[in-house]
Coordinates of C-alpha atoms in Angstrom, one line a residue:
M594 CA 233.1 161.1 154.2
H595 CA 230.3 160.3 151.2
T596 CA 227.3 162.6 151.4
L597 CA 224.0 163.0 149.6
D598 CA 224.2 166.8 147.6
I599 CA 224.5 167.6 151.8
P600 CA 226.5 171.3 152.0
A601 CA 229.6 171.4 152.8
P602 CA 231.4 171.6 156.7
D603 CA 232.0 175.2 155.7
L604 CA 228.4 175.7 155.2
L605 CA 227.3 173.8 158.3
A606 CA 229.9 175.3 160.3
A607 CA 228.4 176.6 164.1
P608 CA 228.1 180.2 164.2
T609 CA 229.6 181.9 167.4
S610 CA 226.7 181.3 170.0
R611 CA 226.6 178.0 170.4
S612 CA 222.8 177.8 171.7
V613 CA 221.9 178.6 168.5
N614 CA 221.6 176.0 164.7
P615 CA 222.3 172.9 166.9
L616 CA 221.2 170.7 164.4
R617 CA 223.7 172.5 162.0
R618 CA 226.7 171.9 164.1
V619 CA 225.3 167.9 164.4
L620 CA 225.1 167.9 161.2
R621 CA 228.5 169.1 160.1
E622 CA 230.0 166.8 162.7
S623 CA 228.3 163.3 161.3
A624 CA 227.3 162.9 165.2
L625 CA 224.3 160.7 163.8
Y626 CA 223.5 157.2 164.2
P627 CA 221.4 154.9 163.3
V628 CA 219.8 152.0 165.5
F629 CA 217.7 149.2 163.6
Q630 CA 214.1 147.8 164.3
P631 CA 213.1 143.7 163.3
I632 CA 210.7 143.6 161.1
V633 CA 209.4 140.0 160.9
N634 CA 207.8 137.3 158.7
L635 CA 204.9 136.4 160.8
G636 CA 204.7 133.2 158.8
D637 CA 207.8 131.6 158.9
Q638 CA 209.1 133.6 161.8
S639 CA 211.9 134.8 160.8
V640 CA 213.9 138.4 160.8
Y641 CA 213.3 139.8 157.3
A642 CA 214.6 143.7 157.1
H643 CA 215.3 146.1 159.6
E644 CA 214.1 149.9 159.4
A645 CA 217.1 152.1 160.3
L646 CA 215.8 155.2 163.0
I647 CA 218.2 157.7 163.3
R648 CA 219.3 159.3 167.3
G649 CA 221.5 162.0 167.7
P650 CA 224.1 162.5 170.1
Q651 CA 224.1 160.5 173.8
G652 CA 222.9 163.0 176.2
S653 CA 222.2 166.1 174.1
A654 CA 219.1 167.8 173.5
L655 CA 218.9 166.4 170.5
H656 CA 219.1 162.8 171.2
T657 CA 215.2 161.9 169.9
P658 CA 214.0 161.7 166.1
D659 CA 210.9 164.0 167.8
A660 CA 213.6 166.8 168.7
L661 CA 216.1 166.5 165.4
L662 CA 212.8 166.8 163.1
R663 CA 211.5 170.1 165.5
A664 CA 214.9 171.4 164.9
A665 CA 215.3 170.5 161.5
A666 CA 212.2 172.6 161.0
V667 CA 212.7 175.2 162.9
E668 CA 216.8 175.3 160.9
Q669 CA 215.3 174.8 157.6
L670 CA 217.5 171.9 157.0
S671 CA 214.7 169.0 156.1
Y672 CA 216.2 168.4 153.3
E673 CA 219.8 167.9 154.6
F674 CA 218.8 166.7 157.8
E675 CA 216.8 163.7 155.6
A676 CA 219.8 163.6 153.4
A677 CA 222.2 162.6 156.2
C678 CA 220.3 160.0 158.2
V679 CA 220.0 158.0 154.7
V680 CA 223.6 158.4 154.9
A681 CA 224.3 157.2 158.0
S682 CA 221.8 154.4 158.3
L683 CA 224.0 153.0 155.0
R684 CA 227.2 153.7 156.4
H685 CA 226.5 151.4 159.5
W686 CA 223.6 148.7 157.6
G687 CA 227.1 148.4 155.3
Q688 CA 229.3 147.5 158.6
T689 CA 227.3 144.6 159.5
S690 CA 226.7 140.9 158.1
V691 CA 223.2 140.9 158.5
P692 CA 220.8 139.4 156.1
G693 CA 218.2 140.5 155.2
R694 CA 216.7 144.1 153.9
L695 CA 217.5 147.2 155.1
F696 CA 214.3 150.4 155.2
V697 CA 215.3 153.6 155.4
N698 CA 213.0 157.1 155.6
L699 CA 212.6 159.5 154.0
S700 CA 209.6 162.7 152.9
A701 CA 208.3 162.5 149.7
S702 CA 208.9 166.1 148.7
A703 CA 212.9 165.3 150.0
L704 CA 213.0 162.3 147.5
T705 CA 212.0 164.4 144.9
Q706 CA 214.4 166.8 145.7
L707 CA 217.3 164.3 145.6
M708 CA 216.5 162.4 143.1
A709 CA 216.5 166.2 141.0
R710 CA 220.1 166.6 142.5
R711 CA 222.0 163.8 142.3
G712 CA 220.4 161.4 139.3
R713 CA 219.9 157.9 140.1
D714 CA 223.3 156.9 138.7
A715 CA 224.7 158.9 141.4
I716 CA 222.3 157.7 144.2
L717 CA 223.3 154.5 142.5
D718 CA 227.0 154.4 142.6
L719 CA 226.4 155.7 146.4
I720 CA 224.8 153.1 147.6
V721 CA 226.9 150.4 146.2
T722 CA 229.9 152.2 147.5
F723 CA 228.7 151.4 151.1
G724 CA 228.3 148.1 150.7
V725 CA 224.7 147.8 149.9
L726 CA 223.1 146.0 147.6
P727 CA 220.2 148.7 145.7
R728 CA 217.8 145.3 145.5
M729 CA 217.7 145.1 149.6
L730 CA 217.0 148.7 149.6
V731 CA 213.6 150.0 150.6
V732 CA 212.2 153.7 150.7
E733 CA 209.6 154.4 153.6
I734 CA 208.0 157.7 152.4
T735 CA 207.4 159.0 156.1
E736 CA 205.0 161.6 154.7
H737 CA 204.0 164.3 157.2
E738 CA 202.2 167.0 155.1
R739 CA 199.8 166.4 152.4
V740 CA 201.5 165.4 148.6
E741 CA 200.5 168.5 146.4
D742 CA 202.0 166.5 143.0
M743 CA 201.3 163.1 143.3
D744 CA 202.3 162.8 139.1
H745 CA 205.3 163.8 139.7
L746 CA 206.3 162.0 142.8
A747 CA 204.9 158.9 141.0
E748 CA 207.3 160.0 138.5
V749 CA 210.4 159.9 140.7
V750 CA 208.7 156.7 142.3
R751 CA 209.6 154.7 138.7
E752 CA 213.1 156.3 138.6
V753 CA 213.6 154.4 142.6
H754 CA 212.1 150.8 141.2
S755 CA 213.9 150.9 138.1
A756 CA 217.1 151.3 139.9
G757 CA 216.6 148.2 141.7
V758 CA 215.0 149.9 144.9
A759 CA 211.7 149.1 146.4
L760 CA 209.7 151.4 148.2
A761 CA 206.9 151.2 151.0
L762 CA 204.7 153.1 152.4
D763 CA 204.8 154.7 155.9
D764 CA 201.6 155.0 158.5
F765 CA 198.8 154.3 156.5
G766 CA 195.9 155.1 157.5
D767 CA 196.9 158.1 159.8
G768 CA 195.3 160.2 157.6
R769 CA 198.6 161.9 155.0
S770 CA 199.1 158.3 153.2
S771 CA 196.1 158.0 151.3
L772 CA 194.1 155.3 149.0
R773 CA 195.1 157.2 145.7
L774 CA 199.2 157.8 146.6
W775 CA 199.1 153.8 147.0
S776 CA 197.3 153.5 144.1
Q777 CA 199.9 155.5 142.0
L778 CA 202.7 154.8 143.6
K779 CA 202.4 150.9 143.8
P780 CA 204.3 150.6 146.8
E781 CA 205.9 146.8 147.6
F782 CA 204.8 147.5 150.9
V783 CA 202.6 149.2 152.9
K784 CA 203.1 149.5 156.8
I785 CA 199.8 149.7 158.8
D786 CA 199.3 152.8 160.9
K787 CA 199.8 151.4 164.8
Y788 CA 196.4 152.9 165.9
F789 CA 195.1 150.1 164.1
T790 CA 197.4 147.2 165.3
K791 CA 197.5 149.0 169.1
N792 CA 194.6 147.0 171.5
I793 CA 193.3 145.0 168.3
S794 CA 192.6 142.3 170.1
Q795 CA 189.9 144.4 171.7
H796 CA 188.5 146.6 168.8
G797 CA 186.3 144.2 166.3
D798 CA 186.3 147.7 164.4
K799 CA 190.3 147.8 163.7
L800 CA 189.8 144.3 163.2
K801 CA 187.9 145.2 160.7
T802 CA 189.8 148.2 159.4
I803 CA 192.5 145.6 158.8
Q804 CA 190.6 143.0 157.0
A805 CA 189.5 145.8 154.2
L806 CA 192.9 146.9 153.6
Q807 CA 194.1 143.5 153.5
Q808 CA 191.6 143.2 150.4
I809 CA 192.9 146.2 148.9
A810 CA 196.3 145.5 149.7
E811 CA 195.2 141.9 147.0
V812 CA 194.3 144.1 144.3
F813 CA 197.6 146.0 144.6
G814 CA 199.7 143.6 144.8
T815 CA 201.3 144.7 148.2
S816 CA 202.7 143.4 151.2
L817 CA 201.5 144.5 154.8
V818 CA 203.7 145.3 157.3
A819 CA 201.8 146.1 160.6
E820 CA 203.5 148.2 162.7
G821 CA 203.3 149.3 166.8
I822 CA 203.3 145.6 168.1
E823 CA 203.4 145.2 171.4
T824 CA 201.9 142.2 173.3
A825 CA 201.6 139.0 172.2
Q826 CA 197.8 138.7 172.3
D827 CA 198.1 141.6 169.5
L828 CA 200.1 139.4 168.1
R829 CA 198.2 136.4 167.9
V830 CA 194.9 138.8 166.6
L831 CA 197.4 139.6 163.5
R832 CA 199.0 136.5 162.9
D833 CA 195.8 134.6 162.0
L834 CA 194.5 137.0 160.1
G835 CA 197.3 136.3 158.1
I836 CA 199.1 139.7 158.2
G837 CA 202.6 138.9 156.3
F838 CA 204.7 140.9 157.9
G839 CA 205.2 142.7 161.6
Q840 CA 207.0 145.4 163.5
G841 CA 207.1 146.9 167.2
Y842 CA 208.3 146.7 170.9
F843 CA 206.9 142.9 171.3
L844 CA 209.0 141.6 168.1
G845 CA 212.0 143.8 169.0
R846 CA 213.3 146.7 170.1
P847 CA 215.1 149.5 168.4
C848 CA 218.9 148.7 169.1
A849 CA 222.6 149.4 167.6
S850 CA 223.6 146.7 166.3
A851 CA 220.5 144.4 164.0
S852 CA 219.3 141.1 164.7
E853 CA 219.6 138.0 163.3
V854 CA 216.8 135.6 164.3
L855 CA 213.4 136.1 166.3
A856 CA 213.6 136.9 169.7
P857 CA 212.2 133.4 171.9
A858 CA 208.9 135.2 173.3
P859 CA 208.0 136.6 169.5
K860 CA 208.8 132.9 168.3
A861 CA 206.5 130.8 170.4
V862 CA 203.4 133.0 169.7
L863 CA 204.2 132.8 166.2
S864 CA 204.5 129.0 167.2
E865 CA 201.0 127.6 168.5
R866 CA 198.9 125.9 167.1
Q867 CA 196.3 127.5 168.6
I868 CA 193.8 130.5 167.3
V869 CA 193.1 133.9 169.0
V870 CA 189.5 135.0 169.4
F871 CA 188.9 137.2 167.2
P872 CA 186.6 140.5 168.8
E873 CA 183.4 141.2 167.2
L874 CA 182.3 143.8 165.8
S875 CA 178.3 144.8 166.9
R876 CA 176.9 145.1 163.3
A877 CA 173.5 145.2 161.1
S878 CA 173.8 143.6 157.7
S879 CA 174.0 145.9 154.7
G880 CA 170.4 144.7 153.4
G881 CA 169.4 146.9 156.3
H882 CA 169.1 150.2 154.1
L883 CA 167.3 151.8 152.0
R884 CA 168.9 151.0 148.8
G885 CA 168.0 147.4 149.4
F886 CA 164.1 148.4 149.1
S887 CA 162.3 148.0 145.5
L888 CA 160.6 150.8 145.3
V889 CA 157.0 151.9 144.3
Q890 CA 157.5 154.0 141.2
A891 CA 154.5 155.8 141.3
P892 CA 153.5 158.2 139.7
T893 CA 152.9 161.9 141.2
V894 CA 150.2 164.8 140.9
T895 CA 150.6 168.5 142.0
A896 CA 147.8 170.5 143.8
N897 CA 146.5 171.6 140.0
T898 CA 145.5 167.7 139.7
T899 CA 141.9 167.0 140.1
N900 CA 140.0 164.6 141.6
N901 CA 138.6 163.2 138.1
E902 CA 142.6 163.3 136.8
L903 CA 143.8 161.5 140.0
A904 CA 140.6 158.9 139.6
A905 CA 141.2 157.7 136.1
V906 CA 145.4 157.3 137.3
F907 CA 144.2 154.9 139.8
M908 CA 142.1 153.2 137.3
A909 CA 145.3 152.8 135.0
A910 CA 147.3 151.1 137.7
P911 CA 145.1 149.0 139.9
E912 CA 147.9 147.8 142.2
L913 CA 148.4 151.3 143.9
H914 CA 148.0 151.8 146.8
G915 CA 148.7 155.9 146.2
V916 CA 150.6 159.0 145.0
V917 CA 152.9 161.3 145.6
M918 CA 152.2 165.5 145.2
L919 CA 155.0 167.0 144.3
D920 CA 155.6 170.6 144.7
G921 CA 158.1 171.2 141.5
E922 CA 160.3 168.7 142.3
R923 CA 159.9 168.5 146.3
P924 CA 157.4 165.5 147.7
V925 CA 155.0 167.5 150.2
A926 CA 151.9 165.1 150.1
I927 CA 150.7 161.8 150.0
I928 CA 147.4 159.7 148.7
N929 CA 145.8 156.9 150.0
R930 CA 144.2 155.4 147.1
A931 CA 141.3 153.2 149.7
R932 CA 140.5 157.1 151.3
F933 CA 140.5 159.2 148.1
F934 CA 137.6 156.5 146.5
N935 CA 135.9 155.9 149.4
E936 CA 135.3 159.7 148.9
Y937 CA 135.0 159.9 145.3
T938 CA 132.3 157.1 144.7
K939 CA 129.9 158.8 146.8
L940 CA 126.7 159.9 145.2
Y941 CA 127.1 163.4 143.5
F942 CA 130.6 163.5 143.8
R943 CA 131.8 163.6 140.6
E944 CA 129.7 166.6 139.8
V945 CA 130.1 168.7 142.3
W946 CA 134.0 167.6 143.5
G947 CA 135.3 166.2 140.2
R948 CA 137.4 169.2 138.3
R949 CA 138.5 170.0 141.8
S950 CA 141.9 170.0 143.1
C951 CA 143.0 166.5 144.1
A952 CA 144.5 168.7 147.4
M953 CA 141.7 167.8 149.9
H954 CA 142.3 164.0 150.2
A955 CA 146.1 164.5 150.6
N956 CA 148.0 163.8 154.4
L957 CA 149.8 166.7 154.2
E958 CA 152.4 164.7 156.9
P959 CA 154.1 162.0 155.5
R960 CA 156.9 160.9 156.4
L961 CA 159.8 161.7 154.2
I962 CA 162.5 159.5 154.0
E963 CA 166.0 159.3 152.4
R964 CA 166.9 156.7 150.5
D965 CA 170.3 155.6 153.0
H966 CA 168.2 155.7 155.7
S967 CA 169.1 152.5 157.4
V968 CA 165.7 149.7 158.1
D969 CA 166.0 149.5 161.7
E970 CA 166.2 153.6 162.4
L971 CA 162.2 153.2 160.7
I972 CA 161.1 151.0 163.4
G973 CA 159.3 154.5 164.7
I974 CA 156.9 154.2 161.7
L975 CA 156.2 150.7 163.0
T976 CA 155.2 151.7 166.5
S977 CA 153.5 155.5 166.1
Q978 CA 150.1 155.9 167.1
D979 CA 149.6 157.2 163.2
Q980 CA 148.3 154.4 161.2
R981 CA 148.1 156.0 158.5
Y982 CA 152.1 155.6 157.4
L983 CA 151.1 152.1 157.2
T984 CA 148.6 152.2 155.2
D985 CA 150.0 155.5 153.2
G986 CA 153.5 153.9 153.3
F987 CA 156.1 156.8 153.5
I988 CA 157.9 159.0 150.5
V989 CA 161.8 158.4 150.0
T990 CA 163.9 160.9 149.3
Q991 CA 167.1 161.4 147.5
N992 CA 168.9 164.6 148.8
G993 CA 165.3 165.6 149.1
R994 CA 164.7 165.2 145.5
Y995 CA 161.2 162.2 144.9
V996 CA 162.7 158.3 144.1
G997 CA 159.7 156.6 144.8
L998 CA 157.8 155.1 147.7
G999 CA 157.9 152.7 150.8
T1000 CA 155.0 150.8 151.8
G1001 CA 154.1 149.3 155.4
D1002 CA 154.5 146.1 154.1
Q1003 CA 157.5 146.1 152.7
L1004 CA 158.9 147.7 156.0
V1005 CA 157.5 145.3 158.3
R1006 CA 159.1 142.3 155.8
S1007 CA 162.5 144.0 155.7
V1008 CA 163.0 144.9 159.9
T1009 CA 162.1 141.1 160.5
E1010 CA 164.2 139.5 157.4
T1011 CA 167.7 142.7 159.1
R1012 CA 166.9 141.5 162.6
I1013 CA 167.2 137.6 161.8
E1014 CA 170.3 138.5 159.7
A1015 CA 171.9 140.6 162.3
A1016 CA 170.9 137.2 164.7
R1017 CA 173.1 135.3 162.8
H1018 CA 175.8 137.6 163.7
A1019 CA 175.1 138.5 167.3
N1020 CA 172.2 137.3 169.3
P1021 CA 169.9 140.3 170.6
L1022 CA 169.4 138.7 173.9
T1023 CA 173.0 138.2 174.7
F1024 CA 175.2 140.4 172.5
L1025 CA 177.0 137.3 171.4
P1026 CA 178.3 136.0 168.5
G1027 CA 175.5 134.0 166.6
N1028 CA 175.3 131.3 163.7
I1029 CA 177.8 133.2 161.1
P1030 CA 180.8 133.5 163.6
I1031 CA 180.6 130.2 165.2
S1032 CA 181.0 128.7 161.8
Q1033 CA 183.4 131.1 160.9
H1034 CA 185.6 130.5 164.1
I1035 CA 185.5 126.2 163.0
E1036 CA 186.8 126.8 160.2
R1037 CA 190.1 128.8 161.4
L1038 CA 190.1 126.4 163.9
L1039 CA 191.0 123.7 160.7
K1040 CA 192.4 125.9 159.0
K1041 CA 194.9 125.8 161.4
Q1042 CA 194.7 121.7 162.4
A1043 CA 194.4 123.2 165.6
K1044 CA 193.1 120.2 168.4
F1045 CA 190.1 121.4 169.9
V1046 CA 186.9 120.9 172.4
A1047 CA 183.6 121.2 171.1
C1048 CA 180.9 121.4 173.1
Y1049 CA 176.6 122.4 172.8
A1050 CA 175.3 123.4 175.5
D1051 CA 171.6 123.1 176.0
L1052 CA 169.2 123.8 178.9
N1053 CA 167.0 120.8 180.6
N1054 CA 163.5 121.5 181.8
F1055 CA 163.7 124.9 180.0
K1056 CA 160.1 125.2 177.9
P1057 CA 158.0 124.5 180.6
F1058 CA 159.6 127.1 183.4
N1059 CA 159.4 129.7 180.2
D1060 CA 155.5 128.7 180.0
Y1061 CA 155.1 128.6 183.6
Y1062 CA 157.5 131.7 184.2
G1063 CA 156.9 134.0 180.7
Y1064 CA 159.2 135.1 178.4
W1065 CA 160.8 137.4 180.6
R1066 CA 162.3 135.2 183.0
G1067 CA 162.6 132.9 180.6
D1068 CA 165.0 135.3 178.6
E1069 CA 166.6 136.6 182.4
M1070 CA 167.7 132.5 182.9
I1071 CA 169.6 132.6 179.1
R1072 CA 171.3 135.7 180.1
L1073 CA 172.3 133.8 183.1
L1074 CA 173.7 131.0 181.4
A1075 CA 175.5 133.5 179.2
R1076 CA 177.1 134.9 181.8
I1077 CA 178.7 132.5 183.7
A1078 CA 179.8 131.2 181.2
M1079 CA 181.6 134.1 179.9
E1080 CA 183.0 134.2 183.6
Q1081 CA 184.5 131.0 182.9
C1082 CA 185.7 130.7 179.3
D1083 CA 189.0 132.7 179.0
A1084 CA 188.1 135.1 176.9
Q1085 CA 191.5 135.0 174.6
R1086 CA 191.8 131.2 174.0
D1087 CA 188.1 129.8 174.2
F1088 CA 185.0 130.9 171.8
L1089 CA 181.5 131.3 173.3
G1090 CA 178.8 131.7 170.5
H1091 CA 174.8 132.0 171.1
V1092 CA 172.6 129.7 168.6
G1093 CA 169.4 130.9 169.5
G1094 CA 167.0 130.1 172.8
D1095 CA 168.6 128.5 174.9
D1096 CA 171.7 126.8 172.8
F1097 CA 174.8 127.5 173.5
F1098 CA 178.0 126.3 171.1
L1099 CA 181.1 126.8 173.3
L1100 CA 185.0 125.9 171.6
F1101 CA 187.7 125.3 174.2
Q1102 CA 191.3 125.4 173.3
S1103 CA 192.3 125.6 176.7
A1104 CA 193.6 122.8 178.6
D1105 CA 191.2 122.4 181.7
W1106 CA 188.4 122.5 179.6
R1107 CA 186.8 119.5 181.4
D1108 CA 187.3 121.9 184.7
R1109 CA 185.6 125.0 183.2
G1110 CA 182.6 123.3 181.3
E1111 CA 182.2 121.3 184.4
R1112 CA 182.2 124.6 186.6
I1113 CA 179.6 126.3 184.3
V1114 CA 177.0 123.5 185.0
A1115 CA 177.4 123.6 188.8
E1116 CA 177.0 127.9 189.0
F1117 CA 174.2 127.5 186.5
D1118 CA 172.6 124.5 188.5
A1119 CA 172.9 127.0 191.5
R1120 CA 172.1 130.0 190.7
A1121 CA 169.3 129.3 188.7
L1122 CA 166.9 127.8 191.6
A1123 CA 166.5 131.5 192.5
L1124 CA 164.4 132.1 189.4
F1125 CA 161.9 129.5 191.0
D1126 CA 159.5 130.5 193.8
D1127 CA 160.2 129.2 196.8
D1128 CA 157.0 126.3 196.8
A1129 CA 158.6 125.1 193.4
R1130 CA 162.4 125.5 195.4
A1131 CA 161.2 123.5 198.0
A1132 CA 159.0 120.7 195.5
G1133 CA 161.6 120.6 193.4
G1134 CA 160.1 121.2 190.4
I1135 CA 157.0 123.0 188.6
H1136 CA 153.8 121.3 187.0
A1137 CA 153.1 122.5 183.5
E1138 CA 151.7 120.8 180.7
D1139 CA 154.6 118.7 178.5
R1140 CA 154.5 119.2 174.7
H1141 CA 151.5 117.5 174.5
G1142 CA 149.1 119.3 176.5
V1143 CA 149.6 117.4 179.2
A1144 CA 150.3 118.7 183.0
R1145 CA 152.9 116.8 184.2
F1146 CA 156.4 117.7 187.0
F1147 CA 159.2 119.1 185.7
P1148 CA 162.2 119.0 187.9
C1149 CA 164.0 122.3 188.6
T1150 CA 166.2 123.2 184.8
T1151 CA 169.8 122.3 185.1
L1152 CA 172.5 122.4 182.0
S1153 CA 173.7 120.0 180.2
I1154 CA 176.9 120.3 177.4
G1155 CA 177.9 117.3 175.4
A1156 CA 181.6 117.8 174.6
V1157 CA 184.1 116.1 171.3
A1158 CA 187.5 116.7 171.4
I1159 CA 189.0 117.9 168.1
D1160 CA 191.3 116.9 166.1
G1161 CA 191.3 119.7 162.9
S1162 CA 194.0 117.6 161.0
R1163 CA 190.7 115.4 160.2
F1164 CA 188.0 117.6 159.2
S1165 CA 187.3 120.2 156.9
R1166 CA 183.8 121.3 157.1
A1167 CA 182.5 123.3 160.6
E1168 CA 179.6 121.2 159.5
D1169 CA 180.9 118.2 160.6
V1170 CA 182.4 119.1 163.8
A1171 CA 178.6 121.3 164.6
N1172 CA 176.9 117.6 164.4
L1173 CA 179.1 115.9 166.7
A1174 CA 178.5 118.3 169.5
A1175 CA 174.9 118.2 168.5
Q1176 CA 174.8 114.4 169.1
A1177 CA 176.7 114.6 171.7
K1178 CA 174.2 117.4 173.0
H1179 CA 172.0 114.9 172.6
D1180 CA 174.0 112.0 174.5
A1181 CA 173.9 114.4 177.6
K1182 CA 170.6 115.4 178.4
Q1183 CA 169.2 111.6 177.4
A1184 CA 171.9 110.5 180.2
C1185 CA 170.9 113.7 182.4
A1186 CA 174.4 113.8 182.5
G1187 CA 176.2 117.7 183.6
L1188 CA 179.1 117.5 181.5
L1189 CA 179.3 114.1 178.7
E1190 CA 182.5 113.9 176.9
R1191 CA 181.7 112.1 173.6
S1192 CA 184.5 110.7 171.3
A1193 CA 185.3 111.8 167.8
P1194 CA 184.4 108.7 165.2
A1195 CA 187.7 107.2 164.6
G1196 CA 189.6 108.3 160.8
N1197 CA 190.0 110.6 158.7
Q1198 CA 186.1 112.3 158.7
D1199 CA 186.8 114.3 155.4
E1200 CA 187.6 111.0 153.7
A1201 CA 184.6 108.5 155.9
R1202 CA 182.1 111.5 154.3
R1203 CA 183.4 111.1 150.1
N1204 CA 183.1 106.7 150.9

């Protein structure tokens, strides 16, 4: 029997009581065996590798991996157990003729001990003896405890790499596998913990996390393996994200015999020409933090500064709206320029008060804001009854120390810019994706060369309704359209975005898109009537002023949708698709049609634009 420095059988002999040290008996009897779970290349739909997962004797208390690990800890046989797992995995894999790589699990401590006890060459000889090529072996480091000596582990890993054996980090993101471990060990593979892949189709935060890991992987030249893929929808999201490899029950369950080909169900998902609708993450612009502010580097004064000295400071800096009073490094007050000179220029003030402390003019209740504060959280300054905050501005600190002044004008401008930027990502009225996610989704469809239908939806006679009933009811009508459209769209296939105002954009991949569009029109036209008063419903509309200020009759608000079928292989720019949909919308409104399909121009649009 081949061993990796496992104690001799007599040392593993079972004691008299058969209830004590059951794992030692399992190791002595070589009763461990592996099952193999496929690791799939999500790009070419092939079975790229298998991970060997250890099981104990069938029907015993030590059959499951968790039970085996607990027993190894209790019996202090962790190294012996892990070494036996590797031996069992290599032996069984060497007996198969299935192509592809083999992933075997080892903790960092077991790998370090193994190299110290046996050495690289002896381990290589053993691997080859089992009929396994070193270049087809991947050691998967599974960390149950934080690595204490990372530098030494890096040296061991270099020895492993020099033997032609590859390395993988398991469960990255579960709190034990650190970014430093990734950087220092430089593994060929990193397995993303299943927490981030489970139900990723419903969680925008998980999607953003994996996108961040993709950027790190690109820096380190690492391939990512998404673990825990259990549903077709999660696979679609990971496929469209461009994750290289996947593993999980939907792709293949652990089995005693290795799989050579991918099962039909996941193969069908990976072969689809359609793209999935990514879950959206509510977000604000990163520019909405005070770190994006150009702070006023105003001079400071203390309680010992006289009024005459402060006047000289202001006279030397005409643009300065105020100064900060410090107590040591701690800001305690603001002195407003206008209010100071309003008193300082009074008759005899300089003669009587000129050499007195300027603290008499200080606002001792200034607004103190930390540099990392979000601009959105400062809106209270704009709405505060104490308007001194707008005229005086606010003091910006970092760890409690003064770093500069912010002005009310800056705050108003930054809040406005932040809201505009945020609205490009998510409309604040409906919380639907805005212009940027719409364009990104179109670009993904074109990159996949998918066939889809782009629809532009707009309300007829909405402005007269909005003017007649007011913005509150106008917003209610827009939200009504958003709800109806969401109800009729397939959340997994169809993308719904809110361009702004009463304009919406729909990207259908559903085969029954026309039926869905017609239901949106019919349901909106019917339910929107409830937003008119009884007289308007009876008359079929309202009298209001048109854009030229002329009073006339406007029918009740209805919905028009312009649709154009897009062949993604003929386009490369989202802008071209959006323009075609906008033209179709214009035609639908001119024709007073509910849903109107417009044919896309013949020929390749990229070539037509160049010519």
